[in-house]
GROMACS .gro file of C-alpha atoms in nm:
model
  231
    1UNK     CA    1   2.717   3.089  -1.470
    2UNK     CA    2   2.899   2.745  -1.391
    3UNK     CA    3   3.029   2.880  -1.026
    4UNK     CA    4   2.617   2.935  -0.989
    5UNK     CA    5   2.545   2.616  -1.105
    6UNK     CA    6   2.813   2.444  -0.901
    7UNK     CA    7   2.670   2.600  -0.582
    8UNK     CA    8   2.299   2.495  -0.699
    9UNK     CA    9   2.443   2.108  -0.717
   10UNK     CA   10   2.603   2.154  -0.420
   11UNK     CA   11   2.295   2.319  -0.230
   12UNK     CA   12   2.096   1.996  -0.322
   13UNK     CA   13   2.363   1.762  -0.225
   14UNK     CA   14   2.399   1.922   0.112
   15UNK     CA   15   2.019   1.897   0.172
   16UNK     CA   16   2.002   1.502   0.081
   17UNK     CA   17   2.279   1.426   0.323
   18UNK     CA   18   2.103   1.642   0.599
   19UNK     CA   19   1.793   1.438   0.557
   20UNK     CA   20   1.993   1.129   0.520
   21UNK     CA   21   2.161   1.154   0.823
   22UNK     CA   22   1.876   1.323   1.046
   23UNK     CA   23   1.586   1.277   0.852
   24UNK     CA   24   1.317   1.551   0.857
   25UNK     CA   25   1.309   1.642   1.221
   26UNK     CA   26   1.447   1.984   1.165
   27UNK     CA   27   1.324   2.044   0.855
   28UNK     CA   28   1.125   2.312   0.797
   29UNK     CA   29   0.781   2.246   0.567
   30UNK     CA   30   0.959   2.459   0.259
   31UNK     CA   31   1.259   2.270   0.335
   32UNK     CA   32   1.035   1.913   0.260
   33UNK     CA   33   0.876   2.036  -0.052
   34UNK     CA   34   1.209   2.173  -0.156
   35UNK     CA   35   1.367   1.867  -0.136
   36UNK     CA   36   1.053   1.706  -0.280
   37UNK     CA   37   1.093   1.927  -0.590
   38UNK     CA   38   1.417   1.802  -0.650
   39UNK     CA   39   1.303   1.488  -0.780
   40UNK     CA   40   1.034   1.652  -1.068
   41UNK     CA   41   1.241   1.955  -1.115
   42UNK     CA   42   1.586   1.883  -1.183
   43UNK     CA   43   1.744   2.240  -1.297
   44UNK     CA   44   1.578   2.543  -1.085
   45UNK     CA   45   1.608   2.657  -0.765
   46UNK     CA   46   1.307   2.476  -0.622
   47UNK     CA   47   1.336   2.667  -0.286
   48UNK     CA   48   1.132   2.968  -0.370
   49UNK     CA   49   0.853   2.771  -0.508
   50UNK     CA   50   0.850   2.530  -0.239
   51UNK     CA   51   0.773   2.889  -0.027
   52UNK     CA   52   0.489   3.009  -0.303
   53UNK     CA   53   0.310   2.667  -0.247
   54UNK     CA   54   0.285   2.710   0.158
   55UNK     CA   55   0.205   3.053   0.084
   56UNK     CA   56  -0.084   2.942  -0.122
   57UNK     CA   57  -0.241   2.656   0.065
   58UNK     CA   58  -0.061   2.732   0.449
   59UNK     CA   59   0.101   2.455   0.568
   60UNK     CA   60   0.271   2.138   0.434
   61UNK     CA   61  -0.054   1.936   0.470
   62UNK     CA   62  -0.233   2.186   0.241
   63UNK     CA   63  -0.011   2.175  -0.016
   64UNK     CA   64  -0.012   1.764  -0.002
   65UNK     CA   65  -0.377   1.760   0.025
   66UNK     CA   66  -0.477   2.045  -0.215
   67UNK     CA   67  -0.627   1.931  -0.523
   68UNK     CA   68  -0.430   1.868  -0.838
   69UNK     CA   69  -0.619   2.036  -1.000
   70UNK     CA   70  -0.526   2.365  -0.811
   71UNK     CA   71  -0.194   2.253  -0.778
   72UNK     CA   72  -0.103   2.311  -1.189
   73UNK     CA   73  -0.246   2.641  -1.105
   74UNK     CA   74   0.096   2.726  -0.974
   75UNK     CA   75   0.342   2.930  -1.183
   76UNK     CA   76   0.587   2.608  -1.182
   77UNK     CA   77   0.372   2.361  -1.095
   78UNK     CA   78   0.344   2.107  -1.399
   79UNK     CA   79   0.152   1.813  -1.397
   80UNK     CA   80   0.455   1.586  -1.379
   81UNK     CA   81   0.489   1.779  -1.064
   82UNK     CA   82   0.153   1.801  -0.926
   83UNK     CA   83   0.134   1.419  -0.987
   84UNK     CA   84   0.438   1.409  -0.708
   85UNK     CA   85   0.288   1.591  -0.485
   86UNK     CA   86   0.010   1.412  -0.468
   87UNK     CA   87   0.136   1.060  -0.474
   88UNK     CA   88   0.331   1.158  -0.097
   89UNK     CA   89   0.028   1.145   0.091
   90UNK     CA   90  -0.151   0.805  -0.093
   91UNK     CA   91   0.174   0.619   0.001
   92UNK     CA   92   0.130   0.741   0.303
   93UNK     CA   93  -0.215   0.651   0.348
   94UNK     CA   94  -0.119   0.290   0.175
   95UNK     CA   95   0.161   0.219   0.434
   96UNK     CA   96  -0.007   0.318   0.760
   97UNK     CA   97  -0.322   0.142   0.683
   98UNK     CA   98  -0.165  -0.206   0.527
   99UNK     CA   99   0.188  -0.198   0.580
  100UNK     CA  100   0.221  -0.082   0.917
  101UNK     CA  101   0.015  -0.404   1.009
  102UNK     CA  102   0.261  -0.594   1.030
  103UNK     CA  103   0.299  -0.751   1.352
  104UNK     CA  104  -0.072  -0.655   1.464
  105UNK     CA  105  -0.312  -0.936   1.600
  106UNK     CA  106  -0.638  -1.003   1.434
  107UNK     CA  107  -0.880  -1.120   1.646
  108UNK     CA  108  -1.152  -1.274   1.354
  109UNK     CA  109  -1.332  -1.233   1.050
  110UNK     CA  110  -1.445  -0.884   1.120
  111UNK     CA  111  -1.092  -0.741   1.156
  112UNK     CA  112  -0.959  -0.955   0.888
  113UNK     CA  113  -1.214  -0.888   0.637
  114UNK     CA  114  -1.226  -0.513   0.667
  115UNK     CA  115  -0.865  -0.483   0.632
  116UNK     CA  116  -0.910  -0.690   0.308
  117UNK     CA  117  -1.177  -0.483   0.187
  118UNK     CA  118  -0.934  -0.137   0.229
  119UNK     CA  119  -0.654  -0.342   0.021
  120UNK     CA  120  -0.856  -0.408  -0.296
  121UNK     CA  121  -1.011  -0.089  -0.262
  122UNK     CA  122  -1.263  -0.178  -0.540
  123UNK     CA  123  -0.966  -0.293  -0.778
  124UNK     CA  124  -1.167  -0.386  -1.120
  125UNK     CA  125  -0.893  -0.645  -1.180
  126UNK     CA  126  -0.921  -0.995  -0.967
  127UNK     CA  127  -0.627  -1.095  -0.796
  128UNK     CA  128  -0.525  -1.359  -0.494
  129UNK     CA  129  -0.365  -1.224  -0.182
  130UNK     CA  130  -0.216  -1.461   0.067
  131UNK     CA  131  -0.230  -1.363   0.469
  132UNK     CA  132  -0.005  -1.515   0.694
  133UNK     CA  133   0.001  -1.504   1.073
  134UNK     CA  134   0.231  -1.649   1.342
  135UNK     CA  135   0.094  -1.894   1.634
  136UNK     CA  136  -0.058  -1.577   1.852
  137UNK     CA  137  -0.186  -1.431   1.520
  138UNK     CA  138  -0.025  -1.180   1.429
  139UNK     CA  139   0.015  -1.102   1.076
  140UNK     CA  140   0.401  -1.208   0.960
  141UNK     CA  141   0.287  -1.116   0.567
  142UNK     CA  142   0.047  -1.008   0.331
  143UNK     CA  143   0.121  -1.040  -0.036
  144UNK     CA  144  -0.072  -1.035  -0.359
  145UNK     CA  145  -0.026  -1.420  -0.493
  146UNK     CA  146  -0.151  -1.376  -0.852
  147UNK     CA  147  -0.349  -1.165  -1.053
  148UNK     CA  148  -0.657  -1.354  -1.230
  149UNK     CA  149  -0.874  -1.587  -1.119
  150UNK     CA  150  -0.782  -1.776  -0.803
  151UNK     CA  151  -0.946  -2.096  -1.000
  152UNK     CA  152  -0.698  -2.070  -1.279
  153UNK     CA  153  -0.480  -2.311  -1.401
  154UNK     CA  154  -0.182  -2.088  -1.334
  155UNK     CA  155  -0.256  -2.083  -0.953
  156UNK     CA  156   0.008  -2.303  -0.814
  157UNK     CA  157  -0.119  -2.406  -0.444
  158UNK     CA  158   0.247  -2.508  -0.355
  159UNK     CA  159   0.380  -2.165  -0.347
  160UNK     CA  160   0.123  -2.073  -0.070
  161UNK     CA  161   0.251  -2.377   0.090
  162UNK     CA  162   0.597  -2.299   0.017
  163UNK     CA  163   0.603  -1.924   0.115
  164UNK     CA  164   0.412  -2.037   0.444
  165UNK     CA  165   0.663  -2.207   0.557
  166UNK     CA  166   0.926  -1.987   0.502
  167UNK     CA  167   0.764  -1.758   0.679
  168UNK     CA  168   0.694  -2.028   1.001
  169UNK     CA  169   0.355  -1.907   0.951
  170UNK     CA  170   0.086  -2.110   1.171
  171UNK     CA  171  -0.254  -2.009   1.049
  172UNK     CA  172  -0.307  -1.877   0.687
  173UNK     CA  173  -0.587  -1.659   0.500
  174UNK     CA  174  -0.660  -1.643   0.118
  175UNK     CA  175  -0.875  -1.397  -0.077
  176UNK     CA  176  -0.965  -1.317  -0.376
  177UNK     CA  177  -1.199  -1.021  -0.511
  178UNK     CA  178  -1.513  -1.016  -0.718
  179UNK     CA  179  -1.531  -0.695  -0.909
  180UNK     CA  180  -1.874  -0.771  -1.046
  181UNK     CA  181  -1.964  -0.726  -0.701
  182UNK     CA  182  -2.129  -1.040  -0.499
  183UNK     CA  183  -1.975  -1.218  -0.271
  184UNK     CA  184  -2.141  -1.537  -0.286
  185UNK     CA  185  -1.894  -1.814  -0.380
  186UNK     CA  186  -1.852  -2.050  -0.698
  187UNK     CA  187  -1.849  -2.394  -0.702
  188UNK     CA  188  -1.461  -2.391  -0.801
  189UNK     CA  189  -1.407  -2.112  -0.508
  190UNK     CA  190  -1.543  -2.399  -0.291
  191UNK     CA  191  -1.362  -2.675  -0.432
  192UNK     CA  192  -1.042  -2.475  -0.446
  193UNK     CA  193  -1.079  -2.379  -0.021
  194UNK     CA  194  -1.141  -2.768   0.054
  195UNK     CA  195  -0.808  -2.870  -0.214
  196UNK     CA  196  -0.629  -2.572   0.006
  197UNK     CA  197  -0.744  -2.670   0.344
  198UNK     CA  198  -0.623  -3.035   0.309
  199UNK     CA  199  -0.267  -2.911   0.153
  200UNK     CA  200  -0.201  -2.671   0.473
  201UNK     CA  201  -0.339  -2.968   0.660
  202UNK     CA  202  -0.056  -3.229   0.620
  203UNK     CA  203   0.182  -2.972   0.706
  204UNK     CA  204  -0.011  -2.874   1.042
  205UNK     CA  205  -0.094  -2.522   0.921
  206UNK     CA  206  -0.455  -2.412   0.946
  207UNK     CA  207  -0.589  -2.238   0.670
  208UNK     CA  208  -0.832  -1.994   0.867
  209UNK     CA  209  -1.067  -1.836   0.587
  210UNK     CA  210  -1.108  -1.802   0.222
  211UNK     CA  211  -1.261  -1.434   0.167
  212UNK     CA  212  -1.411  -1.350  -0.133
  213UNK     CA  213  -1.415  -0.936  -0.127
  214UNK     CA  214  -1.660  -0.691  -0.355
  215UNK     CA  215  -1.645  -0.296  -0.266
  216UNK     CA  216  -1.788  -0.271   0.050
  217UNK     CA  217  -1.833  -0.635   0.178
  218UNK     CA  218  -1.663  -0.973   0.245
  219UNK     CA  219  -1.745  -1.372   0.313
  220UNK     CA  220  -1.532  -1.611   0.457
  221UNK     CA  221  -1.617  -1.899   0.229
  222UNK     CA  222  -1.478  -2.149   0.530
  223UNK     CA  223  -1.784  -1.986   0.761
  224UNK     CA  224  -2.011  -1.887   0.456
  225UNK     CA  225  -2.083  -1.587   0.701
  226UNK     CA  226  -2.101  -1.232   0.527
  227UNK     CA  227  -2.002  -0.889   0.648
  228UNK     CA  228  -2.033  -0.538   0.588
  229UNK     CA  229  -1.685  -0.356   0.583
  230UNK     CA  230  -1.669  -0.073   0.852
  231UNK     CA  231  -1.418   0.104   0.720
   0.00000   0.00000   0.00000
């Protein structure tokens, strides 16, 4: 029994250092979900039951795409598991969309908005998120500042300031959510875009919209022009 369990540790170690040093090129899909399985189920052999979920929904994408629901069908499959599985493909989805932006140009409110509207994704909690973009416009950063009103007393406009120009950023975006789900601004939302304008001012950084972002549309509080999202 410990020479079988020796050789189970061993199996695992030998397929982490594969992907470590090649990645999953020449993996096969049971060989991904086997190595996914590691991580949720620590003591069995997770290689047959990577093979009895690509059995059951065909290929790799099935099984990340199948509903949890049918995944804790599964003899195997707990929900701790299931949960896995299904978190792969949101990361995925959360990197390629907002991520993997890094280093695009936006070319205006449209573009900028939109991609604001996919990172709150109708978030019920308010929170600040600072854009910053280099002098052609391309996006250098996007960060959540704070969560809470952007109004508070606890927003600190010298860390925008501060983190812009670490970053050598020459234009800058702010926006905050409204989850109750209008976009038209407050009178502090205005006051707090002028007090913001003048501080990026003095250091010869344009602050190039304030968006205020419900589910499915945006304003730029600097334009008080509204959008529908297209995404």
């Amino acid at each position: 029994m410990e020479e079988n369990k020796n050789l189970h540790v061993n199996h695992r170690e030998r397929v982490k250092e594969r992907f470590n040093k090649v990645g999953l090129d020449s993996f096969e899909p049971h060989n991904v979900l086997e190595l996914l399985l590691f991580y949720s189920i620590p003591q069995k052999d997770t290689n047959e039951l990577a093979h009895l979920l690509i059995n059951r929904f065909g290929t790799l994408s099935g099984v990340l795409e199948a509903p949890y629901e049918e995944l804790i069908t599964v003899p195997g499959i707990k929900e701790h598991t299931a949960t896995l599985i299904k978190l792969i493909p949101s990361i995925a989805e959360k990197y390629c969309r907002y991520d993997c932006m890094l280093g695009t140009k936006f070319d205006g409110d449209k573009m900028i908005g939109d991609y604001l509207v996919g990172r709150y994704a109708s978030s019920p909690v308010e929170f600040v998120t600072q854009m910053l973009f280099d002098k052609e416009m391309k996006l250098v950063e996007c960060r959540t500042i704070k969560y809470g009103s952007i109004n508070s007393a606890t927003f600190a406009s010298k860390l925008l300031v501060d983190r812009a120009v670490k970053k050598d950023a020459k234009f800058v975006a702010l926006a905050h959510n409204h989850p109750n789900g209008s976009y038209l601004p407050s009178s502090d939302d205005l006051r707090t875009t002028s007090n913001v304008e003048k501080l990026f001012g003095i250091i010869d950084i344009k602050l190039i919209g304030h968006y205020i972002i419900t589910n499915k549309s945006f304003m730029n509080i600097m334009t008080m022009e509204a959008y529908r999202a297209s995404i």
